[in-house]
PDB file of C-alpha atoms in Angstrom:
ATOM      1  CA  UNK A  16      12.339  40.079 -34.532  1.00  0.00           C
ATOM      2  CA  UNK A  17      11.735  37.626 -32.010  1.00  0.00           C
ATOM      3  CA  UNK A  18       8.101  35.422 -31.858  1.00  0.00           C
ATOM      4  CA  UNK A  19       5.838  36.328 -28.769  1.00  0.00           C
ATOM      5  CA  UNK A  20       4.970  32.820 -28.484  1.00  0.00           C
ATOM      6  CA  UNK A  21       8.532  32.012 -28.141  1.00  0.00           C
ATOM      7  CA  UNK A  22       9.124  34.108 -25.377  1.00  0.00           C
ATOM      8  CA  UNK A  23       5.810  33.062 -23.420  1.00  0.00           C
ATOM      9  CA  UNK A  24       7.345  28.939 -23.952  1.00  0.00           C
ATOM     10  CA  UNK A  25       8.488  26.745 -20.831  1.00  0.00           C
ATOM     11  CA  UNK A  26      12.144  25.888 -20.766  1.00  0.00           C
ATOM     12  CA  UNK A  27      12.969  22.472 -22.229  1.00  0.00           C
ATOM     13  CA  UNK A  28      14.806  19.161 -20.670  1.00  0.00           C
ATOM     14  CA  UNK A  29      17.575  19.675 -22.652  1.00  0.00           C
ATOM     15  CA  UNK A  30      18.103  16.220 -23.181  1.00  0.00           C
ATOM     16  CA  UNK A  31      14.029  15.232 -23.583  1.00  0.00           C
ATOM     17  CA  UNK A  32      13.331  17.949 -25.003  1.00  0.00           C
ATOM     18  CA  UNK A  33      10.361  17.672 -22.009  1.00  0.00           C
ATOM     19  CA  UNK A  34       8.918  20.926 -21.114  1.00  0.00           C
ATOM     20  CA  UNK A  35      10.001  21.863 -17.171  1.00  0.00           C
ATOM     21  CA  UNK A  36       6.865  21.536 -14.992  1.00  0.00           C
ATOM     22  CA  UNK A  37       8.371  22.646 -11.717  1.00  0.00           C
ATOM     23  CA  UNK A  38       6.994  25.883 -10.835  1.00  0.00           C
ATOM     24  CA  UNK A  39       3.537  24.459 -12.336  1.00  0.00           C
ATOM     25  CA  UNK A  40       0.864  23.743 -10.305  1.00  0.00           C
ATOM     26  CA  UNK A  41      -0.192  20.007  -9.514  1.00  0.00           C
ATOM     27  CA  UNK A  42      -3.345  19.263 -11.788  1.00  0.00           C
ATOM     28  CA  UNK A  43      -2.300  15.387 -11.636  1.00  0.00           C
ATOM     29  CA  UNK A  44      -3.181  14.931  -7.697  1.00  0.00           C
ATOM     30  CA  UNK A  45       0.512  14.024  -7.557  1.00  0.00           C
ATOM     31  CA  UNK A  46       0.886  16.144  -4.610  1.00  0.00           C
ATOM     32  CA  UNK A  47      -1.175  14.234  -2.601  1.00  0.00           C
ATOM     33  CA  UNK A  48       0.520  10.650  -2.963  1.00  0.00           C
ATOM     34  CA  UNK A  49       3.039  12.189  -0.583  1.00  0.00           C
ATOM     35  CA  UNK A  50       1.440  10.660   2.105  1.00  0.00           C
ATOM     36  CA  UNK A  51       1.373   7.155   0.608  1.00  0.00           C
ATOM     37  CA  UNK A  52       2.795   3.938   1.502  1.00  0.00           C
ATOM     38  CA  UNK A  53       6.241   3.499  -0.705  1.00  0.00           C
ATOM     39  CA  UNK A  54       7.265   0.102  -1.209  1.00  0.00           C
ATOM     40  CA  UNK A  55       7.435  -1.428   2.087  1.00  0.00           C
ATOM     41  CA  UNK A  56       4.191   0.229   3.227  1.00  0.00           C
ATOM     42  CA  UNK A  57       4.984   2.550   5.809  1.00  0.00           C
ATOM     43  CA  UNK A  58       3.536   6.573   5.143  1.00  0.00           C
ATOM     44  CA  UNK A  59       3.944   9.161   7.423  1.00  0.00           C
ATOM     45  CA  UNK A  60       0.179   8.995   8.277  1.00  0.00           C
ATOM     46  CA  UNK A  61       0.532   5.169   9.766  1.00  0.00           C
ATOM     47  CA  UNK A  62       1.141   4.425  13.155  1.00  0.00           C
ATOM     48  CA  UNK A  63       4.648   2.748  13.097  1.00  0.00           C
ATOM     49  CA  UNK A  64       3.019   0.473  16.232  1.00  0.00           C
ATOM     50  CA  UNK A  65       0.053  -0.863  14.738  1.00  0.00           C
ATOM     51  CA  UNK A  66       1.671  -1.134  11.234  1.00  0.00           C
ATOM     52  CA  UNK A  67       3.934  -3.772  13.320  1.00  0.00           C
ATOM     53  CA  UNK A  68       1.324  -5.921  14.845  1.00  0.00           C
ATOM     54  CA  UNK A  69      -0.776  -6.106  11.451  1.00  0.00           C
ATOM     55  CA  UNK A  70       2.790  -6.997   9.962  1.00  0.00           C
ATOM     56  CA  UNK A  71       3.207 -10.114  12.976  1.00  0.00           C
ATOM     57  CA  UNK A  72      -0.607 -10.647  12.504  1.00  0.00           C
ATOM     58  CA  UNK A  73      -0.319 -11.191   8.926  1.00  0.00           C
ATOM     59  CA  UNK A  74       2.514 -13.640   8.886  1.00  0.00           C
ATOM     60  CA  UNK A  75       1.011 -15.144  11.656  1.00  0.00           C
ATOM     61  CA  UNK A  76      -2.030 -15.328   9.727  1.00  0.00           C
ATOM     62  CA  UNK A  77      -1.011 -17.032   6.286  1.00  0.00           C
ATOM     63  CA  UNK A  78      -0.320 -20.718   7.198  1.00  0.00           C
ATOM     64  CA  UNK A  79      -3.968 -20.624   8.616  1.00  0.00           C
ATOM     65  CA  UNK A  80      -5.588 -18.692   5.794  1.00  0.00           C
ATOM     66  CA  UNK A  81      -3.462 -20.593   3.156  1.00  0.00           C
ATOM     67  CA  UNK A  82      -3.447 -23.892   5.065  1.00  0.00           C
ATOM     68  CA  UNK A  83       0.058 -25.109   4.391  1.00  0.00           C
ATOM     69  CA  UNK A  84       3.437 -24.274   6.305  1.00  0.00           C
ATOM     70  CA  UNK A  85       5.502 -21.594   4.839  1.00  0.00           C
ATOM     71  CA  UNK A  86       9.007 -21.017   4.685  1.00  0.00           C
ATOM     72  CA  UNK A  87      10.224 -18.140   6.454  1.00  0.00           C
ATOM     73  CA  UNK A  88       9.344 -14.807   4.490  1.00  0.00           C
ATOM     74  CA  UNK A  89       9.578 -11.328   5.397  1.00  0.00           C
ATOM     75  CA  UNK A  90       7.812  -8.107   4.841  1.00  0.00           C
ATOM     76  CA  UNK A  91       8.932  -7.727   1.198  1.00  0.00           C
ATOM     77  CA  UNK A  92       7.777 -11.111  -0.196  1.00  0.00           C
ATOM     78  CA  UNK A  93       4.897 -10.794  -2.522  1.00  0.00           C
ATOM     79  CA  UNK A  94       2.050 -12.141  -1.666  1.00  0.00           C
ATOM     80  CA  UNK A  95       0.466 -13.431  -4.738  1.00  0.00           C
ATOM     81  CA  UNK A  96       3.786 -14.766  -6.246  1.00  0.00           C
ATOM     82  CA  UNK A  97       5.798 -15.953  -3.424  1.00  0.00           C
ATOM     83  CA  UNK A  98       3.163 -16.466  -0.765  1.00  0.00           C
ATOM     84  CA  UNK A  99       0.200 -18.063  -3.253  1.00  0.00           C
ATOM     85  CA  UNK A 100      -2.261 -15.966  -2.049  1.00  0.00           C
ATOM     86  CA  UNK A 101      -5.697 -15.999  -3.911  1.00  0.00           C
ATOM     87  CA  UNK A 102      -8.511 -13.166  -4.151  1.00  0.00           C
ATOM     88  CA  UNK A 103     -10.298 -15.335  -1.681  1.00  0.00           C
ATOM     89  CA  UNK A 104      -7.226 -15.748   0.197  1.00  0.00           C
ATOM     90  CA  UNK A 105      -6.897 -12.011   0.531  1.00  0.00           C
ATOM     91  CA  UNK A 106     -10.392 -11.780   1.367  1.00  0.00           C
ATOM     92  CA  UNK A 107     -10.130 -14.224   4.238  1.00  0.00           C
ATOM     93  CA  UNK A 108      -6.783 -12.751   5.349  1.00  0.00           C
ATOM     94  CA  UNK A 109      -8.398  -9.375   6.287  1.00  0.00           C
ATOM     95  CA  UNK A 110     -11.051 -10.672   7.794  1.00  0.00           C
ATOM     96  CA  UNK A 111      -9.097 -12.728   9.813  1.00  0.00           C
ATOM     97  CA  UNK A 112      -6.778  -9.710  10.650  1.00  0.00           C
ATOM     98  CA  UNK A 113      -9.724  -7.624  11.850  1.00  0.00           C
ATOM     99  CA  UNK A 114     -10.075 -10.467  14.260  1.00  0.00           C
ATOM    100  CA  UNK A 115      -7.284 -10.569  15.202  1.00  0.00           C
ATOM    101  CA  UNK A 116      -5.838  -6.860  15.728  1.00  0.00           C
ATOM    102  CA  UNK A 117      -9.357  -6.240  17.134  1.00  0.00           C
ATOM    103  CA  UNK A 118     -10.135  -3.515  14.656  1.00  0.00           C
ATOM    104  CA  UNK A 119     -12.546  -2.816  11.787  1.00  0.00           C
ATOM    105  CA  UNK A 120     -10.438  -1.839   8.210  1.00  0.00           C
ATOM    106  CA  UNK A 121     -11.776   0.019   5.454  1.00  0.00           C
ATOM    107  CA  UNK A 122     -11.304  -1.770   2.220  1.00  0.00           C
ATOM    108  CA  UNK A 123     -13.024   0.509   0.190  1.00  0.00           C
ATOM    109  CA  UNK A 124      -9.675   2.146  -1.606  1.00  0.00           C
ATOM    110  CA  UNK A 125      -7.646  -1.250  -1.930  1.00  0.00           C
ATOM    111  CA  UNK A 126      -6.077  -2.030  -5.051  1.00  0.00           C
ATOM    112  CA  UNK A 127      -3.242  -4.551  -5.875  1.00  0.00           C
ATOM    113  CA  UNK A 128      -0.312  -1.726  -4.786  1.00  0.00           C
ATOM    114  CA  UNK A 129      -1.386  -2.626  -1.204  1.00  0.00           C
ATOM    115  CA  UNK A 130      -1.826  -6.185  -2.204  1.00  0.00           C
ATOM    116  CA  UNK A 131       1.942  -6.360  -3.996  1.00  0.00           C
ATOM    117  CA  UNK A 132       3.640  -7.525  -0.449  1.00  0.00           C
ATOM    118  CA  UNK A 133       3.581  -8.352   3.447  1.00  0.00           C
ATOM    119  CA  UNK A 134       4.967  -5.043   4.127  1.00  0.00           C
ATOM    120  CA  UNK A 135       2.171  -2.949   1.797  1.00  0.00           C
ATOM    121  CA  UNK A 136      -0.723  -4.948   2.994  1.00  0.00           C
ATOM    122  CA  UNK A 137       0.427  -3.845   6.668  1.00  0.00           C
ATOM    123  CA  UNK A 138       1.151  -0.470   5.622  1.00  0.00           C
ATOM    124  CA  UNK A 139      -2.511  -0.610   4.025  1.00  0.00           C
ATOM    125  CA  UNK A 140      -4.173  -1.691   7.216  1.00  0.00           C
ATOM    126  CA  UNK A 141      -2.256   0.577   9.567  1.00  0.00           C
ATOM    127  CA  UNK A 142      -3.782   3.687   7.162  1.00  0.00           C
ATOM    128  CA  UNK A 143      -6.945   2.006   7.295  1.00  0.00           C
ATOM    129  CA  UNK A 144      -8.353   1.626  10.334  1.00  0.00           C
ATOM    130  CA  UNK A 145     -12.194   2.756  10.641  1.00  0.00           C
ATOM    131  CA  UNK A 146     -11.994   4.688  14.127  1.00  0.00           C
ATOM    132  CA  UNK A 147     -14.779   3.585  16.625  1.00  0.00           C
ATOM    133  CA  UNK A 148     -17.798   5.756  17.061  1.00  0.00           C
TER     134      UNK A 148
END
């Protein structure tokens, strides 16, 4: 006699014991992170040329904002750790982007995953461009 409740039960991760969620539907919003910057901040949705000039803007940028010379760094240096970037900093730095790139950004949705590097701040700004009425 077998248990109805046994035969309704997801398979298992046979080495988690995890229940398999594949065929279930997205109630996490997973699904729409597809579109998201990874790690270096590029996303399908980002134009690849303006991501580029707010990446040169912003390392053009930093010795000004942070008043000091800085070694050479690249898109994947972090900017609070390696860089020394403060809140204010940050604050300053997009500000000083908009000026520069010409463009208005939407800050609204930024958290410290755009904030973690060069790259995913350019990524961020590419994404987040408020279009001119």
């Amino acid at each position: 006699m077998t248990d109805s409740a046994t035969d309704l039960a997801l398979p298992e991760n046979a080495t988690t014991g995890a229940v398999a969620l594949a065929d279930a539907p997205d109630t996490t919003g997973a699904a729409a992170l597809a579109d998201t910057p990874d790690a270096t901040g590029t996303a399908a949705d980002v134009d690849p040329e303006l991501r580029g000039r707010a990446l040169d803007g912003i390392l053009q940028l930093l010795p000004r904002v942070l008043k000091r010379d800085l070694p050479e760094i690249g898109e994947n240096a972090c900017l609070f750790d390696e860089v020394g970037l403060t809140s204010a900093g940050t604050l300053e730095l997009i500000l000083e982007l908009e000026d520069h790139l010409d463009v208005q950004i939407d800050v609204e949705g930024i958290d410290q995953d755009d904030l973690r590097s060069v790259g995913t701040l350019a990524g961020f700004v590419a994404g987040h461009v408020i279009a001119e009425d």
